[in-house]
Amino acid sequence: MFSRFFSLFGGLAAVTFAASSALAPEALAASRDQVFFQSVSGIWKGPGEIVAGKYKGTKFTCHLTGEPAPGGETGMKLDGTCRVGVFKQPMSAVITHNGKGYQGKFLDGAEGKGLDIISGSVSGDKVVMGINRAKLNGAMVASLRGDNKMNITISVKVEDQMVPVIGLTLDRDMDSIAVGSIR
């Protein structure tokens, strides 16, 4: 029952250093984006809820690890799990810069049981990704709230309106951060 929800939910959540001004505008933008993705690297966990649709009111928790995109590309790789009661679903995503925006996949992409990332942009402490699966179009918005909290909203397009369907609040897992040694 919930595996279909998690398949569509994909590896969300959710969810990068400044360059010199001598870089070309595209390279400078990619470097600013990279600062965002580096800032969200790490282990995140927290609750979420389905706020619309057939499973409205369903609460779940996620435990996700974000790291820089493979090969030094601008973007990120996300792995982890989300759980509803005894049901546990693996989550994964890869998001990379493609020159003018972003592309990637949640789970195995729209050809499988997941979603495709078809566009995206980073602005300060927020990223907006366009998502698609067959006739379903929508967006995932991830916003940092300080260094250790992130809010994620997934919305789908219904007629001419974006309708929020999933909300998630993640906290950085401070217990997983090494703080040095004690002698």
Coordinates of N, CA and C in Angstrom, one line a residue:
M1 N 0.8 -1.2 0.0 CA 0.0 0.0 0.0 C 0.9 1.3 0.0
F2 N 1.8 1.3 0.9 CA 2.6 2.5 1.0 C 3.8 2.5 0.1
S3 N 4.2 1.3 -0.5 CA 5.3 1.3 -1.4 C 5.1 2.1 -2.6
R4 N 3.8 2.2 -3.1 CA 3.5 3.0 -4.3 C 3.8 4.5 -3.9
F5 N 3.3 4.9 -2.7 CA 3.6 6.3 -2.2 C 5.1 6.5 -2.2
F6 N 5.8 5.6 -1.6 CA 7.2 5.8 -1.5 C 7.9 5.8 -2.8
S7 N 7.4 5.0 -3.7 CA 8.0 5.0 -5.1 C 7.9 6.3 -5.7
L8 N 6.7 6.9 -5.6 CA 6.5 8.3 -6.2 C 7.2 9.3 -5.4
F9 N 7.3 9.1 -4.1 CA 8.0 10.1 -3.2 C 9.5 10.1 -3.6
G10 N 10.0 8.9 -4.0 CA 11.4 8.8 -4.4 C 12.3 9.1 -3.3
G11 N 13.5 9.5 -3.7 CA 14.6 9.8 -2.8 C 14.6 11.2 -2.3
L12 N 13.4 11.8 -2.1 CA 13.4 13.2 -1.8 C 14.0 13.5 -0.4
A13 N 14.1 14.4 -0.6 CA 14.5 15.2 0.4 C 15.9 15.6 0.1
A14 N 15.0 15.1 -0.1 CA 15.9 15.7 0.0 C 16.2 15.4 0.1
V15 N 18.4 17.4 -0.6 CA 17.7 17.5 -0.7 C 19.5 17.5 -0.8
T16 N 27.0 22.1 -0.8 CA 27.7 22.5 -2.0 C 28.5 23.8 -1.8
F17 N 31.6 26.0 -2.9 CA 32.4 27.1 -2.4 C 32.4 28.2 -3.4
A18 N 32.4 29.3 -2.9 CA 32.4 30.5 -3.8 C 33.5 30.5 -4.8
A19 N 33.3 31.0 -6.0 CA 34.3 31.0 -7.0 C 34.8 32.5 -7.2
S20 N 35.9 32.6 -7.9 CA 36.4 34.0 -8.2 C 35.5 34.6 -9.3
S21 N 35.5 35.9 -9.3 CA 34.6 36.6 -10.3 C 35.2 36.5 -11.7
A22 N 36.4 35.9 -11.8 CA 37.0 35.8 -13.2 C 36.4 34.6 -13.9
L23 N 35.6 33.8 -13.3 CA 34.9 32.7 -14.0 C 33.8 33.2 -14.8
A24 N 33.5 32.4 -15.9 CA 32.4 32.7 -16.7 C 31.1 32.6 -15.9
P25 N 30.0 33.4 -16.3 CA 28.8 33.4 -15.5 C 28.2 32.0 -15.2
E26 N 28.3 31.1 -16.2 CA 27.8 29.8 -16.0 C 28.6 29.0 -14.9
A27 N 29.9 29.2 -15.0 CA 30.8 28.5 -14.0 C 30.6 29.1 -12.6
L28 N 30.4 30.4 -12.6 CA 30.2 31.1 -11.3 C 28.9 30.6 -10.7
A29 N 27.8 30.5 -11.5 CA 26.5 30.0 -10.9 C 26.7 28.6 -10.5
A30 N 27.4 27.8 -11.2 CA 27.6 26.4 -10.8 C 28.4 26.3 -9.5
S31 N 29.3 27.2 -9.3 CA 30.1 27.2 -8.0 C 29.2 27.7 -6.9
R32 N 28.3 28.6 -7.1 CA 27.4 29.0 -6.0 C 26.5 27.9 -5.7
D33 N 26.0 27.2 -6.7 CA 25.2 26.0 -6.4 C 25.9 24.9 -5.7
Q34 N 27.2 24.8 -6.0 CA 28.0 23.7 -5.3 C 28.1 24.1 -3.8
V35 N 28.2 25.3 -3.5 CA 28.2 25.7 -2.1 C 26.9 25.2 -1.4
F36 N 25.8 25.4 -2.0 CA 24.5 24.9 -1.4 C 24.6 23.4 -1.2
F37 N 24.9 22.7 -2.3 CA 24.9 21.2 -2.1 C 25.9 20.7 -1.1
Q38 N 27.1 21.4 -1.0 CA 28.0 21.0 0.1 C 27.5 21.3 1.4
S39 N 26.7 22.3 1.5 CA 26.1 22.7 2.9 C 25.0 21.7 3.3
V40 N 24.4 21.0 2.4 CA 23.4 20.0 2.8 C 23.9 18.6 2.8
S41 N 25.2 18.4 2.6 CA 25.8 17.1 2.8 C 25.8 16.7 4.2
G42 N 25.6 15.4 4.5 CA 25.5 14.9 5.8 C 24.3 14.1 6.1
I43 N 24.1 13.8 7.3 CA 23.0 12.9 7.7 C 21.8 13.7 8.2
W44 N 20.7 13.5 7.7 CA 19.4 14.2 8.0 C 18.4 13.2 8.4
K45 N 17.5 13.6 9.4 CA 16.4 12.7 9.8 C 15.3 13.6 10.3
G46 N 14.1 13.0 10.1 CA 12.9 13.8 10.6 C 11.6 13.3 10.0
P47 N 10.5 13.9 10.5 CA 9.2 13.4 10.2 C 8.7 14.1 8.9
G48 N 7.7 13.5 8.3 CA 7.0 14.0 7.2 C 5.5 13.6 7.2
E49 N 4.7 14.2 6.3 CA 3.3 13.9 6.3 C 2.8 14.1 4.9
I50 N 1.9 13.2 4.5 CA 1.2 13.4 3.2 C 0.0 14.3 3.5
V51 N 0.0 15.4 2.8 CA -1.0 16.5 3.1 C -2.2 16.5 2.1
A52 N -2.1 15.7 1.1 CA -3.2 15.7 0.1 C -3.3 14.3 -0.6
G53 N -4.4 14.0 -1.1 CA -4.6 12.8 -1.9 C -5.1 11.6 -1.1
K54 N -5.0 10.5 -1.7 CA -5.6 9.3 -1.1 C -5.0 8.9 0.3
Y55 N -3.7 9.2 0.5 CA -3.1 8.8 1.8 C -2.9 10.0 2.7
K56 N -3.7 11.1 2.5 CA -3.7 12.3 3.3 C -3.7 11.9 4.8
G57 N -2.8 12.6 5.5 CA -2.7 12.3 7.0 C -1.7 11.3 7.4
T58 N -1.2 10.5 6.4 CA -0.2 9.5 6.7 C 1.1 10.2 7.1
K59 N 1.6 9.8 8.3 CA 2.9 10.3 8.8 C 4.0 9.3 8.6
F60 N 5.2 9.8 8.3 CA 6.3 8.9 8.1 C 7.6 9.6 8.6
T61 N 8.7 8.8 8.7 CA 10.0 9.4 9.1 C 11.0 9.0 8.1
C62 N 12.0 9.8 7.9 CA 13.1 9.5 7.0 C 14.4 9.7 7.7
H63 N 15.4 8.9 7.2 CA 16.8 9.0 7.6 C 17.6 9.0 6.3
L64 N 18.2 10.1 6.0 CA 18.8 10.3 4.7 C 20.2 10.8 4.8
T65 N 21.1 10.4 3.9 CA 22.5 10.8 3.8 C 22.7 11.5 2.5
G66 N 23.2 12.7 2.5 CA 23.5 13.4 1.3 C 25.0 13.6 1.2
E67 N 25.5 13.5 0.0 CA 26.9 13.7 -0.3 C 27.1 14.3 -1.7
P68 N 28.2 14.9 -1.9 CA 28.5 15.5 -3.2 C 28.2 14.5 -4.4
A69 N 27.8 15.0 -5.5 CA 27.6 14.2 -6.7 C 28.9 13.5 -7.1
P70 N 28.7 12.3 -7.6 CA 29.9 11.5 -8.0 C 30.7 12.3 -9.1
G71 N 32.0 12.1 -9.1 CA 32.8 12.7 -10.2 C 33.1 14.2 -10.0
G72 N 32.8 14.8 -8.9 CA 33.0 16.2 -8.6 C 32.0 17.1 -9.4
E73 N 30.9 16.6 -9.9 CA 29.9 17.4 -10.6 C 29.2 18.2 -9.5
T74 N 28.6 19.3 -10.0 CA 27.7 20.1 -9.1 C 26.4 19.3 -9.0
G75 N 26.0 19.1 -7.7 CA 24.8 18.3 -7.4 C 25.0 17.5 -6.2
M76 N 24.2 16.5 -6.0 CA 24.3 15.6 -4.9 C 23.8 14.2 -5.1
K77 N 24.2 13.3 -4.3 CA 23.7 11.9 -4.2 C 23.1 11.8 -2.9
L78 N 21.9 11.1 -2.9 CA 21.1 11.0 -1.6 C 20.8 9.5 -1.5
D79 N 21.0 9.0 -0.3 CA 20.6 7.6 0.0 C 20.0 7.5 1.4
G80 N 19.1 6.6 1.7 CA 18.6 6.4 3.0 C 17.3 5.6 2.9
T81 N 16.5 5.8 3.9 CA 15.2 5.1 4.0 C 14.1 6.0 4.6
C82 N 12.9 5.7 4.3 CA 11.7 6.4 4.9 C 10.8 5.2 5.4
R83 N 10.2 5.5 6.5 CA 9.4 4.4 7.2 C 8.0 4.9 7.6
V84 N 7.0 4.1 7.3 CA 5.6 4.3 7.8 C 5.3 3.0 8.6
G85 N 5.2 3.1 9.9 CA 5.0 2.0 10.7 C 6.1 0.9 10.5
V86 N 5.7 -0.3 10.1 CA 6.6 -1.3 9.9 C 7.1 -1.4 8.4
F87 N 6.6 -0.5 7.6 CA 7.0 -0.5 6.2 C 8.2 0.4 6.0
K88 N 9.2 -0.1 5.4 CA 10.5 0.7 5.2 C 10.8 0.7 3.7
Q89 N 11.1 1.8 3.2 CA 11.4 2.0 1.8 C 12.7 2.6 1.5
P90 N 13.6 2.0 0.8 CA 14.9 2.6 0.5 C 14.6 3.9 -0.4
M91 N 15.4 4.9 -0.2 CA 15.4 6.1 -0.9 C 16.7 6.4 -1.5
S92 N 16.7 6.9 -2.8 CA 17.9 7.3 -3.4 C 17.6 8.3 -4.5
A93 N 18.6 9.2 -4.7 CA 18.5 10.2 -5.7 C 19.9 10.6 -6.2
V94 N 20.0 11.0 -7.4 CA 21.2 11.6 -7.9 C 20.7 12.9 -8.7
I95 N 21.3 14.0 -8.4 CA 20.9 15.3 -9.0 C 22.2 15.9 -9.5
T96 N 22.3 16.2 -10.8 CA 23.5 16.8 -11.3 C 23.2 18.0 -12.2
H97 N 24.1 19.0 -12.3 CA 24.0 20.1 -13.1 C 24.2 19.7 -14.6
N98 N 23.3 20.2 -15.5 CA 23.4 19.8 -16.9 C 23.7 21.0 -17.8
G99 N 24.2 22.1 -17.3 CA 24.6 23.2 -18.1 C 23.6 24.4 -17.9
K100 N 22.3 24.1 -18.0 CA 21.3 25.2 -17.9 C 20.4 25.0 -16.7
G101 N 20.5 23.8 -16.0 CA 19.6 23.5 -14.9 C 20.1 22.2 -14.3
Y102 N 19.2 21.4 -13.9 CA 19.5 20.1 -13.2 C 18.7 19.0 -13.9
Q103 N 19.3 17.8 -13.7 CA 18.6 16.6 -14.2 C 19.0 15.5 -13.1
G104 N 18.2 14.4 -13.2 CA 18.5 13.3 -12.3 C 17.4 12.4 -12.1
K105 N 17.5 11.6 -11.1 CA 16.5 10.6 -10.9 C 16.3 10.3 -9.4
F106 N 15.0 10.1 -9.0 CA 14.7 9.6 -7.7 C 14.4 8.1 -7.9
L107 N 15.0 7.3 -7.0 CA 14.9 5.8 -7.2 C 15.4 5.5 -8.6
D108 N 14.7 4.8 -9.4 CA 15.1 4.4 -10.7 C 14.6 5.2 -11.8
G109 N 14.0 6.4 -11.5 CA 13.5 7.3 -12.5 C 12.1 7.0 -13.0
A110 N 11.6 7.8 -13.8 CA 10.2 7.6 -14.3 C 10.0 6.4 -15.1
E111 N 11.0 5.8 -15.7 CA 10.9 4.6 -16.5 C 10.7 3.4 -15.5
G112 N 11.1 3.6 -14.3 CA 10.9 2.5 -13.3 C 9.8 2.9 -12.3
K113 N 10.1 2.9 -11.0 CA 9.1 3.2 -10.0 C 9.3 4.6 -9.4
G114 N 10.2 5.4 -9.9 CA 10.5 6.7 -9.3 C 10.1 7.9 -10.2
L115 N 10.9 8.9 -10.1 CA 10.6 10.2 -10.7 C 11.9 10.7 -11.4
D116 N 11.7 11.4 -12.5 CA 12.8 12.1 -13.1 C 12.8 13.6 -12.7
I117 N 14.1 14.0 -12.5 CA 14.3 15.5 -12.2 C 14.5 16.1 -13.6
I118 N 13.7 17.0 -14.0 CA 13.8 17.5 -15.4 C 14.3 19.0 -15.4
S119 N 14.4 19.6 -14.3 CA 14.9 21.0 -14.3 C 15.2 21.3 -12.8
G120 N 15.8 22.5 -12.6 CA 16.1 22.9 -11.3 C 17.0 24.2 -11.2
S121 N 16.9 24.8 -10.1 CA 17.7 25.9 -9.8 C 18.0 26.1 -8.3
V122 N 19.1 26.7 -8.0 CA 19.5 27.0 -6.6 C 19.5 28.5 -6.4
S123 N 18.9 29.0 -5.4 CA 18.9 30.4 -5.0 C 19.1 30.6 -3.6
G124 N 20.3 30.9 -3.2 CA 20.7 31.1 -1.8 C 20.6 29.8 -1.0
D125 N 19.6 29.8 -0.1 CA 19.5 28.6 0.8 C 18.3 27.7 0.3
K126 N 17.9 27.8 -0.9 CA 16.8 27.1 -1.4 C 17.0 26.5 -2.8
V127 N 16.5 25.3 -3.0 CA 16.6 24.6 -4.3 C 15.2 24.2 -4.7
V128 N 14.9 24.4 -6.0 CA 13.7 24.0 -6.6 C 14.0 23.1 -7.8
M129 N 13.4 21.9 -7.7 CA 13.6 20.9 -8.8 C 12.3 20.6 -9.4
G130 N 12.2 20.6 -10.7 CA 11.0 20.1 -11.5 C 11.1 18.6 -11.5
I131 N 9.9 18.0 -11.2 CA 9.9 16.5 -11.2 C 8.8 16.0 -12.2
N132 N 9.0 14.8 -12.7 CA 8.0 14.3 -13.7 C 8.0 12.8 -13.6
R133 N 6.8 12.3 -13.9 CA 6.5 10.9 -14.0 C 5.3 10.7 -14.9
A134 N 5.4 10.3 -16.1 CA 4.3 10.1 -17.1 C 3.6 11.5 -17.1
K135 N 2.3 11.5 -16.8 CA 1.5 12.7 -16.9 C 1.6 13.6 -15.6
L136 N 2.3 13.1 -14.6 CA 2.5 13.8 -13.3 C 3.7 14.8 -13.4
N137 N 3.4 16.1 -13.2 CA 4.4 17.1 -13.2 C 4.3 17.8 -11.9
G138 N 5.5 18.2 -11.3 CA 5.5 18.9 -10.1 C 6.8 19.5 -9.7
A139 N 7.0 19.8 -8.5 CA 8.2 20.4 -8.0 C 8.5 20.0 -6.6
M140 N 9.8 19.9 -6.3 CA 10.3 19.7 -5.0 C 11.1 20.9 -4.6
V141 N 10.7 21.5 -3.4 CA 11.4 22.7 -2.9 C 12.0 22.3 -1.6
A142 N 13.3 22.5 -1.5 CA 14.1 22.2 -0.2 C 14.7 23.5 0.2
S143 N 14.4 23.9 1.5 CA 14.9 25.2 2.0 C 15.6 24.9 3.3
L144 N 16.8 25.5 3.4 CA 17.6 25.4 4.7 C 17.0 26.4 5.6
R145 N 16.9 26.1 6.9 CA 16.5 27.0 7.9 C 17.6 26.9 9.0
G146 N 18.6 27.8 8.7 CA 19.8 27.7 9.5 C 20.7 26.6 9.0
D147 N 21.7 26.2 9.8 CA 22.6 25.2 9.3 C 22.1 23.8 9.5
N148 N 21.2 23.6 10.3 CA 20.8 22.2 10.8 C 19.4 21.8 10.6
K149 N 18.6 22.6 9.8 CA 17.2 22.2 9.6 C 16.9 22.5 8.2
M150 N 16.1 21.5 7.6 CA 15.7 21.7 6.2 C 14.2 21.3 6.0
N151 N 13.5 22.2 5.3 CA 12.1 21.9 5.0 C 12.0 21.5 3.6
I152 N 11.2 20.4 3.3 CA 11.0 20.0 1.9 C 9.5 19.9 1.7
T153 N 9.1 20.5 0.5 CA 7.7 20.4 0.1 C 7.7 19.8 -1.3
I154 N 6.8 18.9 -1.5 CA 6.6 18.3 -2.8 C 5.2 18.6 -3.3
S155 N 5.1 19.3 -4.4 CA 3.8 19.7 -5.0 C 3.6 19.1 -6.3
V156 N 2.4 18.9 -6.7 CA 2.1 18.4 -8.1 C 1.1 19.4 -8.7
K157 N 1.2 19.4 -10.1 CA 0.4 20.3 -10.8 C -1.0 19.7 -11.1
V158 N -2.0 20.4 -10.6 CA -3.4 19.9 -10.9 C -4.1 21.1 -11.6
E159 N -4.4 20.8 -12.9 CA -4.9 21.8 -13.8 C -3.8 22.9 -13.9
D160 N -4.1 24.1 -13.4 CA -3.2 25.2 -13.5 C -2.6 25.6 -12.2
Q161 N -2.7 24.7 -11.2 CA -2.3 25.1 -9.8 C -1.4 24.1 -9.3
M162 N -0.3 24.5 -8.5 CA 0.5 23.6 -7.8 C -0.1 23.3 -6.4
V163 N -0.3 22.0 -6.1 CA -0.9 21.6 -4.9 C 0.1 20.8 -4.1
P164 N 0.5 21.3 -2.9 CA 1.4 20.6 -2.0 C 0.8 19.2 -1.6
V165 N 1.6 18.2 -1.7 CA 1.1 16.8 -1.3 C 2.0 16.2 -0.3
I166 N 3.2 16.6 -0.1 CA 4.1 16.0 0.9 C 4.9 17.1 1.6
G167 N 5.0 17.1 2.9 CA 5.8 18.0 3.6 C 6.8 17.2 4.5
L168 N 8.0 17.7 4.6 CA 9.0 17.0 5.4 C 9.9 18.0 6.1
T169 N 10.2 17.7 7.4 CA 11.1 18.6 8.1 C 12.3 17.7 8.6
L170 N 13.5 18.0 8.1 CA 14.6 17.2 8.5 C 15.6 18.0 9.4
D171 N 16.2 17.4 10.3 CA 17.2 17.9 11.2 C 18.5 17.2 10.9
R172 N 19.6 18.0 10.9 CA 20.9 17.4 10.7 C 21.2 16.5 11.9
D173 N 21.7 15.3 11.7 CA 22.0 14.4 12.8 C 23.3 14.8 13.4
M174 N 23.2 15.6 14.5 CA 24.4 16.1 15.1 C 25.3 15.0 15.8
D175 N 24.6 13.9 16.1 CA 25.4 12.8 16.8 C 26.3 12.2 15.8
S176 N 26.1 12.3 14.5 CA 27.0 11.7 13.5 C 28.2 12.5 13.1
I177 N 28.2 13.7 13.6 CA 29.3 14.6 13.3 C 30.5 14.4 14.2
A178 N 31.6 14.1 13.7 CA 32.8 13.9 14.6 C 33.3 15.3 15.1
V179 N 33.5 15.4 16.4 CA 33.9 16.7 16.9 C 35.3 16.7 17.5
G180 N 36.1 15.7 17.2 CA 37.4 15.6 17.7 C 37.6 14.5 18.7
S181 N 38.7 14.5 19.4 CA 38.9 13.5 20.4 C 39.2 14.1 21.7
I182 N 38.9 13.3 22.7 CA 39.1 13.7 24.1 C 40.2 12.9 24.7
R183 N 41.1 13.6 25.3 CA 42.3 12.9 25.9 C 42.1 12.8 27.4

